[in-house]
XYZ file of C-alpha atoms in Angstrom:
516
model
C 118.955 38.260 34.823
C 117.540 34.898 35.586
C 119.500 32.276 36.795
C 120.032 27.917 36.510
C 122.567 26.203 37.737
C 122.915 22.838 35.989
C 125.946 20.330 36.091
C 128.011 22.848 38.100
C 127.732 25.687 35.637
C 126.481 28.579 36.362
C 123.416 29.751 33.461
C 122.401 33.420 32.863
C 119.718 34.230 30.905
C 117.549 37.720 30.588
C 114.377 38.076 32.448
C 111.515 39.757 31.430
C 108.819 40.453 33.994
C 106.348 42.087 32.339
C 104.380 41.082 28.917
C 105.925 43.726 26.431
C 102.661 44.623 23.858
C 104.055 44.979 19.840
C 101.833 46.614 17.667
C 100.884 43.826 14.867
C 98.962 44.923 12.015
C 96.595 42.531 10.132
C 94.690 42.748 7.221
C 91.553 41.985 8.731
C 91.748 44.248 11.981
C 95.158 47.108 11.201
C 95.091 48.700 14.133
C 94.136 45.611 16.576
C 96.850 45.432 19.372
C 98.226 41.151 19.572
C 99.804 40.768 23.183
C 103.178 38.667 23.115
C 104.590 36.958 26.339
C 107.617 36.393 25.766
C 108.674 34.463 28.787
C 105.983 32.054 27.848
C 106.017 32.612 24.235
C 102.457 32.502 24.243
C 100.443 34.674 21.241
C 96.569 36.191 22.473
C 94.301 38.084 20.462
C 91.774 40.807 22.177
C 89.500 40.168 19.816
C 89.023 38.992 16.403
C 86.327 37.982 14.129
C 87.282 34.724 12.189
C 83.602 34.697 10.268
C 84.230 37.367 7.907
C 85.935 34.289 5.447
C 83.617 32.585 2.853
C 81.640 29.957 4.024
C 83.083 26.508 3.604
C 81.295 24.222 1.181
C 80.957 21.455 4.003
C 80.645 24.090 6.684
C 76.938 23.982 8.035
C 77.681 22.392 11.346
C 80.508 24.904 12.361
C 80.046 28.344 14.030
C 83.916 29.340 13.525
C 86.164 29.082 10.700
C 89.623 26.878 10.701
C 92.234 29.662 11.315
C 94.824 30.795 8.928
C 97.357 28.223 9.948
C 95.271 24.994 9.932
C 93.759 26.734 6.359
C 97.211 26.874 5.601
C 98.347 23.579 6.314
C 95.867 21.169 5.257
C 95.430 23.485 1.667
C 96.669 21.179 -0.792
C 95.357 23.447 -4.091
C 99.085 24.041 -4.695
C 99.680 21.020 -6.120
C 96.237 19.015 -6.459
C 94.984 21.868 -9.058
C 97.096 19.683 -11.806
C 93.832 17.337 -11.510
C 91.286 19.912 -13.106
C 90.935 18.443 -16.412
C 90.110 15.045 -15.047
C 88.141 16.454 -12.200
C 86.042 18.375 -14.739
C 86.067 15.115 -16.725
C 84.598 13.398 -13.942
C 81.917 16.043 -12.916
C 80.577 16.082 -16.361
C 79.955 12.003 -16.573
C 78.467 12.462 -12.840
C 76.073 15.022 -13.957
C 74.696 13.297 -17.282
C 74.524 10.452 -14.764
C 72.366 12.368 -12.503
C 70.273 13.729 -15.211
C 69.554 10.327 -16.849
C 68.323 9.386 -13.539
C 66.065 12.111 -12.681
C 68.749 13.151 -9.860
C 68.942 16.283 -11.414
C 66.660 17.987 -14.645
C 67.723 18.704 -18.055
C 67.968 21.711 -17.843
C 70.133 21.683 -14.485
C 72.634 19.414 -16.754
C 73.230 21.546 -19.205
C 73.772 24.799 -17.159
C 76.576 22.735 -14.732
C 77.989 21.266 -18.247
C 78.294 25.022 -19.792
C 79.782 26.218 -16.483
C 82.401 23.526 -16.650
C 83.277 24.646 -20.069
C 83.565 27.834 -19.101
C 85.988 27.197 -15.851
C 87.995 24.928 -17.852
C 88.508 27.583 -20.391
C 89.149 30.116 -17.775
C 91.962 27.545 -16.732
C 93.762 27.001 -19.723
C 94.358 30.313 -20.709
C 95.055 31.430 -16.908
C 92.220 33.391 -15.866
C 91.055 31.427 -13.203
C 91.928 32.370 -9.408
C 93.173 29.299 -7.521
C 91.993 30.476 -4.048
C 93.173 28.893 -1.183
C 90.370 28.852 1.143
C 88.659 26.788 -1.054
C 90.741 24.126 -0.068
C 91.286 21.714 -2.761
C 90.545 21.378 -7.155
C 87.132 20.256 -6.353
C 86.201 22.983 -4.261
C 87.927 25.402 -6.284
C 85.808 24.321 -8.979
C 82.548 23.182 -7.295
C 82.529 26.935 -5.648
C 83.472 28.923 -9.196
C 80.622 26.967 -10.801
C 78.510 27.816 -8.445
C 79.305 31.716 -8.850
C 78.612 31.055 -12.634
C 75.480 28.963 -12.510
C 73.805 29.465 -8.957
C 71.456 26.659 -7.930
C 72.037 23.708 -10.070
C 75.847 23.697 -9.316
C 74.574 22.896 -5.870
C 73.220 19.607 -6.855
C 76.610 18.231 -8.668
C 77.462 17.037 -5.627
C 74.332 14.453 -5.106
C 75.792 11.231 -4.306
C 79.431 12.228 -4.329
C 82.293 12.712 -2.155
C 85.663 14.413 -2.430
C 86.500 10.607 -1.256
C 85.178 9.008 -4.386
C 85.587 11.683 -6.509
C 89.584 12.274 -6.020
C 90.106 8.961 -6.065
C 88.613 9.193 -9.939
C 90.399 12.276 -10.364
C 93.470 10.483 -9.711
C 93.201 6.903 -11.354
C 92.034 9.305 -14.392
C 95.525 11.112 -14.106
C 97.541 8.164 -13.527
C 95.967 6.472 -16.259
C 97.201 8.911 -18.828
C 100.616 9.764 -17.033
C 101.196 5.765 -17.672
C 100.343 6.060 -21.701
C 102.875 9.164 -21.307
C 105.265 7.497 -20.185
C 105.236 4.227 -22.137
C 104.699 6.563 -25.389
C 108.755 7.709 -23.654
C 109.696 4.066 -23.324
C 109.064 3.366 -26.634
C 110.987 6.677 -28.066
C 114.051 5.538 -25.908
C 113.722 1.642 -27.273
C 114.134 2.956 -30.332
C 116.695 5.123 -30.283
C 118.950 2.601 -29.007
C 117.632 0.249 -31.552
C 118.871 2.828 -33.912
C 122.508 3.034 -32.684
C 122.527 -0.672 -32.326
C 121.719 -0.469 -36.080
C 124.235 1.581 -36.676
C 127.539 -0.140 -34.560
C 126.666 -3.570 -36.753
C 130.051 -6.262 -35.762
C 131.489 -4.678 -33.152
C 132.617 -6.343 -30.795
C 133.087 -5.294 -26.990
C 134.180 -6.668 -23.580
C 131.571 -8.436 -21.965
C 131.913 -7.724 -17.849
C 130.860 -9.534 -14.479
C 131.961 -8.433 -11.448
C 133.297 -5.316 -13.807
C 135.677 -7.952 -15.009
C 136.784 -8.516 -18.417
C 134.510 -12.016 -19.281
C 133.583 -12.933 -22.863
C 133.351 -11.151 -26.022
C 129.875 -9.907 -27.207
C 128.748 -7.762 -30.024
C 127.575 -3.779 -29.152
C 124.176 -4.601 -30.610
C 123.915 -7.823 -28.252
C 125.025 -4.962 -25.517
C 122.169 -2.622 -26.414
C 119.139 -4.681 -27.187
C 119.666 -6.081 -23.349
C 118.265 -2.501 -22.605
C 115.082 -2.870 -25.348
C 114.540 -5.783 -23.580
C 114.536 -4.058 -19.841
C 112.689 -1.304 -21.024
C 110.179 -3.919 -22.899
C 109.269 -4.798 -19.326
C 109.244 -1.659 -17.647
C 106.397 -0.700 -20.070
C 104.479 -3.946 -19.460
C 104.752 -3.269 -15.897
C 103.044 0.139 -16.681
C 100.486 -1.512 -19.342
C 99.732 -4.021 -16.160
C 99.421 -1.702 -13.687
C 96.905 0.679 -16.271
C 94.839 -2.243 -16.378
C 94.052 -2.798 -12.819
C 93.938 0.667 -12.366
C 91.375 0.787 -15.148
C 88.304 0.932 -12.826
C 85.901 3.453 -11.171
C 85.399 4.804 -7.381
C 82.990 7.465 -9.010
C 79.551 6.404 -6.791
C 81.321 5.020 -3.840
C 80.710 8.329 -1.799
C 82.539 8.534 1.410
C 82.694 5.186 2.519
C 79.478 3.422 1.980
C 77.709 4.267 -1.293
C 73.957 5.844 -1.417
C 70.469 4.930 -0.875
C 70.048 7.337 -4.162
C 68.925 5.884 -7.434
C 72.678 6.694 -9.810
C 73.766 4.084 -12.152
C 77.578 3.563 -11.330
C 78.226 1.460 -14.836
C 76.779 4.511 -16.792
C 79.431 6.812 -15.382
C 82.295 4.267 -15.218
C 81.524 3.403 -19.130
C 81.420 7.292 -20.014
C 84.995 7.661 -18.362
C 86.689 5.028 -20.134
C 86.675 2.647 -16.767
C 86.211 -1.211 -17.476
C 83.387 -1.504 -14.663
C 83.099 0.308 -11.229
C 84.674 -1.037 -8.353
C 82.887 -3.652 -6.693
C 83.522 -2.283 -2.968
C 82.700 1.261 -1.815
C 84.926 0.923 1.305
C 87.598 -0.580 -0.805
C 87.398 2.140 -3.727
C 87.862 5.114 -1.625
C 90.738 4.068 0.901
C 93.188 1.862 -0.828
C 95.746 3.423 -3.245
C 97.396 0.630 -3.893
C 97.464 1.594 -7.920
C 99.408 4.464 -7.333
C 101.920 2.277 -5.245
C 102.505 -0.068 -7.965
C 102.947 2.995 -9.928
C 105.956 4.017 -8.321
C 107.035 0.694 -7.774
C 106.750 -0.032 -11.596
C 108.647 3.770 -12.514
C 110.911 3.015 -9.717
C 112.337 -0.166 -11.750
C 112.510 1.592 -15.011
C 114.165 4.206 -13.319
C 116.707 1.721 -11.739
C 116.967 0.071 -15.568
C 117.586 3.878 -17.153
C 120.055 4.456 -13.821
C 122.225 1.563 -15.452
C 122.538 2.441 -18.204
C 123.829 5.675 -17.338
C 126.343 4.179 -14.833
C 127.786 2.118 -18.025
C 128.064 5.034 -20.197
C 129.288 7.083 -17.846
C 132.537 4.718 -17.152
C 132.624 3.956 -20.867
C 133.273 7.886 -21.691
C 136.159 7.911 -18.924
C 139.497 8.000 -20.351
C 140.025 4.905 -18.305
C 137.597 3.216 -20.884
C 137.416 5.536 -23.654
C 134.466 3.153 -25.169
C 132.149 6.032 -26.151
C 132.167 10.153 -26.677
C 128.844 12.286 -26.455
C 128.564 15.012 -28.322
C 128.918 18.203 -27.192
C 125.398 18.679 -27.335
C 125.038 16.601 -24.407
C 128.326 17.063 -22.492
C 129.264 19.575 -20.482
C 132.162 21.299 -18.761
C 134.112 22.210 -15.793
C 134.221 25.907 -14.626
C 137.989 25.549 -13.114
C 139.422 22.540 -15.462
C 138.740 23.978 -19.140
C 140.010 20.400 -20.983
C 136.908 18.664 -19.283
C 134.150 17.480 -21.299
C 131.636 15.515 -18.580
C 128.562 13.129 -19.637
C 126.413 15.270 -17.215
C 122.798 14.094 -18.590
C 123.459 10.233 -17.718
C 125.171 11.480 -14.183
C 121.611 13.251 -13.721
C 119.696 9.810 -14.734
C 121.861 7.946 -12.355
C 121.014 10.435 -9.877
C 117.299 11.286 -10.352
C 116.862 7.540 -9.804
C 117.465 8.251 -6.086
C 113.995 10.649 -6.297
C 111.942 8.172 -7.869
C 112.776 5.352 -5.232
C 111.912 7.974 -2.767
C 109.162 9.118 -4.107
C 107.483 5.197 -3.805
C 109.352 4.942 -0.608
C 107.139 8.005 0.980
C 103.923 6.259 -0.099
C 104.535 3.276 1.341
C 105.824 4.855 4.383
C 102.403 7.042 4.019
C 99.915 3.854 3.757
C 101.580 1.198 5.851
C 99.135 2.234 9.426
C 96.127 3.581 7.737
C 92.462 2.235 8.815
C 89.318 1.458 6.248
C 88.465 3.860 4.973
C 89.311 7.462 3.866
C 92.190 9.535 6.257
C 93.313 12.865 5.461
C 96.310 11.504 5.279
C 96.010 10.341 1.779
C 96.222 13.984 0.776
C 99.821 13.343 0.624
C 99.718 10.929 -2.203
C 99.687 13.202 -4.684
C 102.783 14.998 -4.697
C 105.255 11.634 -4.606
C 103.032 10.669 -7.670
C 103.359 13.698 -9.890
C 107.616 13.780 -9.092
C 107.528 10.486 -9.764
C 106.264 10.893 -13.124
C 107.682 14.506 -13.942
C 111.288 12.676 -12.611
C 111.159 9.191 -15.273
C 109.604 11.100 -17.808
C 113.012 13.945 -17.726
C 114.751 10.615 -17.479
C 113.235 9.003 -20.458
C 113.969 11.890 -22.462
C 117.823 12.822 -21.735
C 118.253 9.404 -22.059
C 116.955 9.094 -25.944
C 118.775 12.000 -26.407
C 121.955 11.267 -25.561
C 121.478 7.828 -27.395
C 121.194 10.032 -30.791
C 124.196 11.635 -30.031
C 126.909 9.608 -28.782
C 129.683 7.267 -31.140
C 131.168 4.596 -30.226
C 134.823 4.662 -30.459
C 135.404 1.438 -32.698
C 139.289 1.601 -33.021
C 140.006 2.186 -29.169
C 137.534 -0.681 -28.399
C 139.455 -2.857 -30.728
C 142.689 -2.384 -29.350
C 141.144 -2.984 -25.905
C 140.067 -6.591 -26.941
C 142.988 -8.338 -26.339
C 143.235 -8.240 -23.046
C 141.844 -10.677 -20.444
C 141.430 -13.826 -22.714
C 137.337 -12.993 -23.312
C 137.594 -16.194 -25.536
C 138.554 -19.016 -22.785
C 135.444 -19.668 -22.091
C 134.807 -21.025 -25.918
C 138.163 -22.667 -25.764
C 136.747 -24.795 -22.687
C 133.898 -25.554 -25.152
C 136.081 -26.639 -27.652
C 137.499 -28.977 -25.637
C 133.693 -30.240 -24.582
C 132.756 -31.007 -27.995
C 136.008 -33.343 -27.731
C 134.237 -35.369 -25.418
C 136.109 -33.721 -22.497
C 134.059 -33.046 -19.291
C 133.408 -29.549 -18.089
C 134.924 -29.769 -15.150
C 137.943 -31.096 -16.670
C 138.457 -28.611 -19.440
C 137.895 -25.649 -17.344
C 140.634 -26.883 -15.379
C 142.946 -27.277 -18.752
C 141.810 -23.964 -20.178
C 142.630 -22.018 -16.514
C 146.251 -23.591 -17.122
C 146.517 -22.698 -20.693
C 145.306 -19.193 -19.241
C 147.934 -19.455 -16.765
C 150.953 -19.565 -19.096
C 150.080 -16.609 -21.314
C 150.057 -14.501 -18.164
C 153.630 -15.793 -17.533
C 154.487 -15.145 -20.892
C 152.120 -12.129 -21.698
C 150.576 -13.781 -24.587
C 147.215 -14.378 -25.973
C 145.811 -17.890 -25.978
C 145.949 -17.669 -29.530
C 149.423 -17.260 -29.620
C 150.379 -20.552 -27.854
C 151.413 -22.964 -30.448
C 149.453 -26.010 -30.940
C 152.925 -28.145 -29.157
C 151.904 -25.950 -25.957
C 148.983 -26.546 -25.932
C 148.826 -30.231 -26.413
C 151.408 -30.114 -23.252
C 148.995 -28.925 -21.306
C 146.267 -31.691 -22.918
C 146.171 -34.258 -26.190
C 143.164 -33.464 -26.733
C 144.148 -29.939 -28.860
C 144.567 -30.197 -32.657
C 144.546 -28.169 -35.556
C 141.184 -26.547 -35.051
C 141.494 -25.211 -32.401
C 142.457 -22.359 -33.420
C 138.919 -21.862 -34.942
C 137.902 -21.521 -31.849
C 140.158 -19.086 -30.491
C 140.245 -15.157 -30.673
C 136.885 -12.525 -30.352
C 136.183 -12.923 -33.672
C 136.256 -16.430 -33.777
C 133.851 -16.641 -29.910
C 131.576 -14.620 -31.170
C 131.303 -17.150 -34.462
C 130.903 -19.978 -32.172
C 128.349 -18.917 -30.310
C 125.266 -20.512 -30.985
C 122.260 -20.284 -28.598
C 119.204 -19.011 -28.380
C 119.458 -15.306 -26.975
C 123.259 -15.523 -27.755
C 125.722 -13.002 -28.782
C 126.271 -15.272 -32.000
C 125.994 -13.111 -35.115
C 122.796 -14.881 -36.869
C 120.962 -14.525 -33.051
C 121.966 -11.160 -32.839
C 120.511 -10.365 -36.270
C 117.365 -12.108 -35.668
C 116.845 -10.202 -32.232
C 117.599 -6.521 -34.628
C 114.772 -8.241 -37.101
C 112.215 -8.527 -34.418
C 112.863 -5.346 -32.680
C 113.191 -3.221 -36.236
C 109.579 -5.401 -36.889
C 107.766 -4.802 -33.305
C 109.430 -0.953 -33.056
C 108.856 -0.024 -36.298
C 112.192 1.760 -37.180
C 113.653 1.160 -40.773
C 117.009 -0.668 -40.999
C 117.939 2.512 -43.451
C 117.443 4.715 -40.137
C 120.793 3.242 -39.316
């Protein structure tokens, strides 16, 4: 035993004073004897021949190839491999490119096009062997088409990178993740159009601070999420646009003495135009950041709404009841009947802020141009948009299958005078100042809580002790029913704004006021 004495406590600890050899097996050498050290934890090989692996597509300048480990770590096939159709795409448009400018022959074109048909179909129907010594998708692919086709596969790669072309891949996959997910936008807009729709005149606390404030009606309630999610997909439709543009040409950092027509490729892709700056094009990824930033608002939006209807199916509120086909239970308390789905959206929320967080994090201390580091863009992205898509979804669903409990809300009403806020305007349109009638309404307010009344209920000799100015119609004036009446403004909860706000939605949304 070994021995340290630290802090007046005596240490033991075994000593080994010889290397002990343990028979590891490989697959590459079986019977090849690995020496382990353990006092200095140290690992040696006798010998071992790292060239028996296939040659790396960039490895002409190396004698030895990257051991299993660093193969292992810097890999990212696992997850990048969800670009293939869009790194196909791209390889196709850079080949006709090369063709049309004598990069490349005819012929040459249409043996790398037929591969790529081939690979993709091998793909799709899961016949093709992800390998991860190959690195990456393009790689994967680049090396499989040349297996198929032999020489002209080896000229795909004339004036391209794996800089410029994941960069394509990925704009080219963000691009259609973003009409994915405003295609889910729009399916959750309208289902909560629909059950706006279908909850016509009800009236329900309106909170700040989560304290009772003014009346509003349900649908009021509701649209005030089509309108959130309005913007969340014009973030999106934003962001697609100035994503909308092509790296394909930009190489690794500083474009190409060879003849290629960047606008010819760019226009076959469905870009606007190619990006004006090579250096630029390749190294910033500021699309995907606003991205994330834009799902990590809807996300925050859809993480509200599931906070509200979570406390509104309490018994404490009792303002709503999902289905069972959206609820779940409790394995020890069997009278529970939980809102799970809009817990999960609340929750999720947490993974998509994260998810933008990590990029950030990941970009902040980068230099012009491309870093490896960037390879760790692309697994925030695709959570990100697996996570508010889920999101989007539950959240329509449980929309088309909750009611709103119209009797317990009713008897709910009553309390916290929601309409003192319109008796204060009563008193304005008397001539009254502000100021002045807030102060007459909070003592009006003030004796019903003495008295547990409603304002309402104060007779009109009351309430012309507390101020002259009261008379007769005043009473017009007080009550929910009668607030909501009274309001008046633009973007109010006043019935004829309210139904004007359905009209434009049923219009822009395209759902049938017979859906209701």
């Amino acid at each position: 035993m070994e021995s340290l004495l630290f802090s007046n406590t005596l240490y033991l600890f075994p000593s080994f004073t010889k290397p002990q050899l343990l028979p590891i097996h490989t697959p590459s050498s079986p019977n090849l004897p690995i020496s382990v050290n353990r006092r200095s934890f140290s690992i040696t090989a006798a010998a071992v021949k790292m060239d028996s692996k296939e040659v790396k597509l960039w490895g002409g300048r190396f004698e030895d190839s990257v051991t299993d480990a660093v193969e292992k770590f810097t890999e990212s096939i696992s997850f990048d491999k969800d670009l293939y159709r869009h790194d196909i795409m791209g390889s196709r448009a850079h080949a006709c490119m090369l063709a049309h400018q004598g990069l490349i022959t005819e012929d040459d074109r249409t043996s790398i096009l037929k591969g790529l048909d081939e690979i993709e179909g091998q793909i799709e129907r899961g016949e093709f062997v992800w390998r991860t010594d190959r690195e990456d998708v393009h790689m994967n692919i680049e090396a499989a088409l040349t297996d198929l086709v032999g020489e002209p596969a080896k000229k795909l790669h004339t004036a391209r990178s794996r800089n410029d072309q994941v960069c394509t891949d990925f704009r080219l996959w963000c691009r259609d993740a973003i009409d994915n997910i405003v295609l889910r936008v729009k399916h959750l807009q309208a289902a909560l159009l629909k059950l706006a729709l279908k909850n016509e005149g009800v009236i329900v606390p309106g909170y700040t601070h989560l304290q009772r404030a003014q009346p509003v009606l349900l649908q009021h309630l509701i649209l005030a999420y089509v309108e959130q999610l309005e913007r969340d997909a014009g973030r999106l439709l934003d962001c697609r646009e100035r994503m909308n543009v092509c790296p394909l040409g930009a190489c690794a950092l500083a474009g190409t003495g060879l003849p290629i027509d960047r606008f010819m490729t760019s226009e076959a892709l469905g870009f606007v135009a190619p990006m004006r700056n090579s250096i630029d094009a390749v190294s910033d990824r500021d699309f995907v950041l606003e991205f994330l930033s834009a799902n990590s608002i809807t996300a925050i939006h859809l993480s509200r709404l599931g906070e509200e209807w979570v406390l509104w199916a309490s018994e404490e509120f009792g303002f709503l009841t999902p289905s069972d086909s959206v609820s779940t239970g409790s394995s020890i308390m069997p009278q529970k009947k939980n809102p799970d789905p809009m817990e999960l959206v609340r929750g999720k929320s947490a993974r998509v802020i994260g998810d933008l967080v990590s990029l950030l994090v990941l970009c902040k201390g980068l230099p012009h141009a491309y870093n490896r580091d960037l390879q760790e863009d692309k697994e925030p992205v695709f959570d990100s948009v697996k996570t508010i898509v889920g999101m989007l979804e539950v959240s329509a669903e449980f929309a088309q299958n909750i009611t709103f409990n119209h009797e317990r809300i009713q008897k709910a009403l009553p309390a916290g005078h929601l309409d003192a806020t319109t008796l204060a305007d009563y008193l304005v349109k008397k001539g009254i100042p502000f100021r002045t009638s807030h102060d007459i309404v909070g003592r009006s307010v003030a004796l019903c809580v003495t008295r547990n009344i409603q304002l309402s209920d104060l007779s009109l000799d009351e309430l012309r002790s507390i101020s002259p100015s009261f008379d007769e119609d005043v009473y017009a004036f007080l009550g929910v029913e009668n607030a909501i009446k009274n309001f008046s403004s633009y973007g109010s909860t006043g019935s004829e704004c309210v139904s004007s706000q359905l009209a434009y939605w049923v219009d822009k949304l395209i759902v049938s006021d017979k859906e209701k």
